[in-house]
Tab-separated table of C-alpha atoms in Angstrom:
chain	number	residue	atom	x	y	z
L	1	MET	CA	-25.542	-63.200	55.713
L	2	PRO	CA	-24.513	-61.877	59.193
L	3	ASP	CA	-22.465	-58.773	60.055
L	4	ARG	CA	-19.454	-59.311	61.131
L	5	GLU	CA	-18.616	-58.394	64.471
L	6	GLU	CA	-15.505	-56.634	66.237
L	7	GLN	CA	-14.908	-57.257	69.852
L	8	PRO	CA	-14.118	-54.073	71.313
L	9	ARG	CA	-12.600	-53.884	74.678
L	10	GLY	CA	-15.096	-54.960	77.671
L	11	GLY	CA	-15.857	-58.041	75.585
L	12	GLU	CA	-18.974	-56.403	73.995
L	13	PRO	CA	-19.444	-57.040	70.217
L	14	ARG	CA	-19.619	-54.007	67.807
L	15	ARG	CA	-21.576	-53.957	64.403
L	16	ILE	CA	-19.588	-52.160	61.386
L	17	ASP	CA	-22.134	-49.318	60.076
L	18	TRP	CA	-21.260	-50.336	56.265
L	19	THR	CA	-23.614	-47.224	55.261
L	20	THR	CA	-21.697	-44.664	57.258
L	21	TRP	CA	-18.417	-45.922	55.584
L	22	GLY	CA	-20.171	-45.835	52.117
L	23	THR	CA	-20.988	-42.312	52.762
L	24	VAL	CA	-17.369	-41.624	53.535
L	25	ALA	CA	-16.268	-43.128	50.744
L	26	GLY	CA	-18.663	-41.308	48.429
L	27	VAL	CA	-17.480	-38.152	49.786
L	28	ILE	CA	-13.755	-38.867	49.379
L	29	ALA	CA	-14.568	-39.843	45.658
L	30	GLY	CA	-16.325	-36.647	45.258
L	31	ILE	CA	-13.436	-34.706	46.892
L	32	GLY	CA	-11.073	-36.410	44.197
L	33	THR	CA	-13.034	-35.553	41.310
L	34	LEU	CA	-13.399	-31.730	42.468
L	35	LEU	CA	-9.994	-31.801	42.758
L	36	PHE	CA	-9.134	-33.416	39.346
L	37	THR	CA	-11.475	-30.924	37.893
L	38	ALA	CA	-10.067	-28.218	39.361
L	39	ILE	CA	-6.670	-29.398	38.172
L	40	ALA	CA	-7.588	-30.191	34.561
L	41	THR	CA	-9.569	-26.547	34.730
L	42	TYR	CA	-6.055	-24.853	36.179
L	43	TYR	CA	-3.727	-26.588	33.441
L	44	GLY	CA	-6.624	-25.875	30.762
L	45	ALA	CA	-6.770	-21.770	31.515
L	46	ILE	CA	-2.772	-22.049	31.524
L	47	THR	CA	-2.949	-23.845	28.299
L	48	THR	CA	-5.641	-21.461	26.979
L	49	SER	CA	-3.742	-18.442	28.233
L	50	TYR	CA	-0.397	-19.687	26.489
L	51	GLY	CA	-2.451	-20.073	23.022
L	52	VAL	CA	-3.750	-16.433	23.593
L	53	ASP	CA	-0.156	-15.004	24.116
L	54	VAL	CA	1.071	-16.965	21.301
L	55	ALA	CA	-1.305	-15.729	19.194
L	56	LYS	CA	-1.125	-11.926	20.342
L	57	ASP	CA	2.728	-12.277	19.633
L	58	GLN	CA	2.365	-13.683	16.280
L	59	LEU	CA	-0.099	-10.489	15.745
L	60	ASP	CA	2.527	-8.478	16.787
L	61	GLN	CA	4.954	-9.652	14.844
L	62	SER	CA	2.684	-9.539	11.643
L	63	ARG	CA	2.420	-6.010	12.159
L	64	GLU	CA	5.579	-5.269	13.101
L	65	ASP	CA	6.658	-6.815	9.697
L	66	ALA	CA	4.091	-5.364	7.869
L	67	ALA	CA	4.850	-1.829	9.136
L	68	ARG	CA	8.504	-2.512	8.205
L	69	GLU	CA	7.680	-3.722	4.714
L	70	ASP	CA	5.652	-0.480	4.619
L	71	ARG	CA	8.681	1.832	5.406
L	72	ASP	CA	11.039	-0.194	3.346
L	73	GLN	CA	11.039	1.618	0.237
L	74	ALA	CA	10.330	4.750	1.574
L	75	SER	CA	13.677	4.355	3.496
L	76	GLN	CA	15.544	4.458	0.371
L	77	VAL	CA	14.477	7.678	-0.641
L	78	ALA	CA	16.535	10.967	0.190
L	79	ALA	CA	17.123	14.307	-0.652
L	80	TRP	CA	20.145	16.757	0.158
L	81	ALA	CA	22.053	19.541	-1.058
L	82	GLU	CA	26.102	19.284	-2.008
L	83	GLY	CA	28.693	21.150	-3.171
L	84	ASP	CA	31.356	21.042	-6.149
L	85	GLY	CA	34.294	22.788	-4.295
L	86	LYS	CA	33.922	25.411	-6.835
L	87	GLY	CA	31.437	27.540	-5.210
L	88	ASN	CA	28.560	25.863	-7.033
L	89	PHE	CA	25.573	23.151	-5.596
L	90	SER	CA	23.271	20.849	-6.391
L	91	VAL	CA	20.067	19.456	-4.822
L	92	HIS	CA	19.837	15.800	-5.174
L	93	LEU	CA	16.626	13.262	-4.758
L	94	ARG	CA	17.873	9.651	-4.656
L	95	ASN	CA	15.636	6.715	-5.288
L	96	ARG	CA	17.705	3.470	-4.264
L	97	SER	CA	14.402	1.076	-4.195
L	98	GLN	CA	13.397	-1.293	-6.806
L	99	ASP	CA	10.068	0.456	-7.462
L	100	PRO	CA	9.770	4.313	-8.992
L	101	VAL	CA	8.371	6.666	-6.070
L	102	GLU	CA	5.504	9.397	-7.627
L	103	SER	CA	4.375	13.073	-6.524
L	104	ILE	CA	7.554	13.949	-5.597
L	105	ARG	CA	7.848	17.501	-3.968
L	106	ILE	CA	11.157	19.099	-2.453
L	107	LEU	CA	11.378	22.006	-0.551
L	108	PHE	CA	14.709	23.734	-0.264
L	109	TRP	CA	15.998	27.266	0.483
L	110	VAL	CA	19.051	29.206	-1.444
L	111	TYR	CA	20.555	31.796	1.239
L	112	ILE	CA	20.428	35.020	-0.911
L	113	GLU	CA	21.599	37.521	1.579
L	114	PRO	CA	23.069	36.916	5.121
L	115	MET	CA	20.823	39.312	6.627
L	116	ASP	CA	18.755	42.494	5.627
L	117	ARG	CA	18.248	45.530	7.294
L	118	SER	CA	15.892	44.143	10.176
L	119	GLY	CA	18.495	41.538	10.705
L	120	ARG	CA	16.649	38.652	8.997
L	121	ALA	CA	18.314	36.037	6.463
L	122	VAL	CA	17.037	36.505	3.120
L	123	VAL	CA	16.259	33.080	1.480
L	124	ALA	CA	15.048	32.070	-1.908
L	125	ARG	CA	12.464	29.206	-1.443
L	126	PHE	CA	12.108	26.575	-3.759
L	127	GLU	CA	9.187	24.129	-4.050
L	128	PHE	CA	10.426	21.814	-6.857
L	129	PRO	CA	7.572	19.468	-8.039
L	130	TYR	CA	8.043	15.913	-9.940
L	131	ALA	CA	5.558	13.604	-11.319
L	132	VAL	CA	7.698	10.027	-11.200
L	133	ILE	CA	11.014	9.221	-10.473
L	134	GLY	CA	12.097	5.590	-11.585
L	135	PRO	CA	13.785	3.002	-9.390
L	136	CYS	CA	17.688	3.171	-8.718
L	137	THR	CA	17.912	6.959	-10.085
L	138	ASP	CA	18.967	10.079	-9.233
L	139	LEU	CA	17.413	13.342	-9.778
L	140	ILE	CA	19.710	16.132	-9.623
L	141	VAL	CA	18.408	20.045	-9.844
L	142	GLU	CA	21.809	21.793	-10.697
L	143	GLU	CA	22.257	25.574	-9.497
L	144	LYS	CA	22.289	27.127	-13.185
L	145	ALA	CA	18.333	26.098	-13.404
L	146	LEU	CA	17.669	28.253	-10.427
L	147	LEU	CA	16.221	31.807	-10.630
L	148	TYR	CA	14.621	33.630	-7.948
L	149	THR	CA	12.809	37.152	-7.877
L	150	LYS	CA	12.526	39.555	-5.068
L	151	LYS	CA	8.898	40.596	-5.566
L	152	PHE	CA	6.153	38.987	-7.375
L	153	LEU	CA	6.320	38.816	-10.984
L	154	GLY	CA	9.677	40.961	-10.912
L	155	ARG	CA	12.854	40.519	-12.721
L	156	LEU	CA	14.163	37.028	-12.386
L	157	ARG	CA	17.717	36.983	-11.249
L	158	LYS	CA	20.491	34.469	-10.870
L	159	ILE	CA	21.753	32.863	-7.449
L	160	PRO	CA	24.765	34.785	-6.106
L	161	ASP	CA	27.650	33.020	-6.290
L	162	ASP	CA	29.270	31.233	-3.158
L	163	THR	CA	25.954	30.981	-1.294
L	164	GLY	CA	24.163	28.533	0.788
L	165	VAL	CA	21.598	25.969	0.030
L	166	GLU	CA	19.404	23.939	2.650
L	167	VAL	CA	16.947	21.016	1.991
L	168	LYS	CA	14.140	21.313	4.018
L	169	HIS	CA	12.263	18.287	3.296
L	170	VAL	CA	11.048	16.028	0.348
L	171	GLN	CA	7.596	14.711	0.530
L	172	PHE	CA	6.461	11.685	-2.032
L	173	MET	CA	4.221	8.316	-2.705
L	174	ASP	CA	5.465	5.018	-2.446
L	175	ARG	CA	4.331	2.226	-4.533
L	176	ASP	CA	1.312	1.419	-2.432
L	177	GLY	CA	-0.006	4.689	-2.495
L	178	ALA	CA	1.190	6.030	0.998
L	179	ARG	CA	2.572	9.554	1.327
L	180	TRP	CA	5.479	9.884	2.941
L	181	VAL	CA	7.882	13.014	4.079
L	182	ARG	CA	11.163	13.289	5.100
L	183	ALA	CA	13.482	15.673	6.663
L	184	PRO	CA	17.062	16.370	7.789
L	185	GLY	CA	17.272	15.743	11.626
L	186	SER	CA	13.452	14.794	11.984
L	187	GLY	CA	13.659	11.166	9.832
L	188	LEU	CA	11.159	9.540	8.080
L	189	ASP	CA	7.283	9.957	8.425
L	190	GLN	CA	4.184	8.610	6.984
L	191	ILE	CA	1.631	11.804	6.568
L	192	ASP	CA	-1.996	11.882	6.144
L	193	PRO	CA	-3.173	12.120	2.532
L	194	ARG	CA	-5.964	14.589	2.696
L	195	SER	CA	-3.446	17.413	4.336
L	196	PRO	CA	-0.047	16.717	2.956
L	197	ASP	CA	0.470	20.584	1.878
L	198	ARG	CA	0.950	21.241	5.558
L	199	TRP	CA	4.439	20.281	5.140
L	200	LEU	CA	5.208	22.940	2.783
L	201	GLN	CA	3.740	25.527	4.738
L	202	ASN	CA	6.900	26.541	6.100
L	203	ARG	CA	7.193	30.259	6.927
L	204	PRO	CA	9.334	30.531	9.967
L	205	SER	CA	9.959	34.003	11.576
L	206	GLY	CA	13.162	35.289	11.672
L	207	VAL	CA	13.875	34.545	7.728
L	208	LYS	CA	12.507	36.579	4.822
L	209	GLN	CA	11.329	34.809	2.171
L	210	LEU	CA	11.830	35.256	-1.651
L	211	ASP	CA	10.173	33.340	-4.764
L	212	GLY	CA	12.756	30.459	-6.141
L	213	ILE	CA	11.672	29.504	-9.318
L	214	VAL	CA	13.481	26.215	-11.486
L	215	ASP	CA	14.167	27.219	-15.111
L	216	GLY	CA	15.143	23.952	-16.479
L	217	LYS	CA	14.614	20.164	-16.327
L	218	PRO	CA	16.626	18.200	-13.819
L	219	VAL	CA	19.489	15.437	-14.643
L	220	PHE	CA	19.157	11.789	-14.072
L	221	LYS	CA	21.529	9.615	-13.243
L	222	PRO	CA	21.604	5.880	-12.330
L	223	ALA	CA	21.698	5.562	-8.079
L	224	SER	CA	24.785	4.032	-6.775
L	225	GLY	CA	24.509	1.108	-4.620
L	226	CYS	CA	21.325	0.029	-6.094
L	227	ASP	CA	20.915	-3.587	-8.212
L	228	GLY	CA	18.909	-2.605	-10.926
L	229	GLU	CA	15.405	-2.671	-11.753
L	230	ARG	CA	12.690	-4.943	-9.742
L	231	ALA	CA	11.863	-7.935	-11.519
């Protein structure tokens, strides 16, 4: 079939070069394919990035939930001292959780004298250990169970009247075997089980420390604001 002719100005016929137009069409189609691929790649990258971000957010949330659950029981354990309004005091440890806590150690000071000749306060240092405290339970160490000595293997003395007491911290192990320490003013911290005793090495300057002894068993009472034992 003869090629079609166009009549240009001047009256001379011009042949259409279909080979050239085919090449141009192929180039245009190739550009379209590349553009489509680029757009698909872009949106694929966005989708992948979104999926990674969602997965990261979910992982972060899972970690936060696990950390919150780990602290849940420990946050319900606290120690403090209180007076009865008659010059007597007692030291309390409360477990309001639904599980027992173990390996308890309470460190507290009882002020024996306002100061000695060198200007240091004189305190009896008590480190009270206890194996297990059940769920929803208060452990109470009464003042009458406390004795102290002024020198190693010296005479045991009763706590003087109208004195002060300060709980330094309590250390314990939760239901999952994690160890925690809680101190007034410093919150709740998980501690390295390989070196828990560093929290008990509390020998500050400016204070003369005597040895205190808990002579007797603690008293146990149901903890207030607790719903009972874990099912």
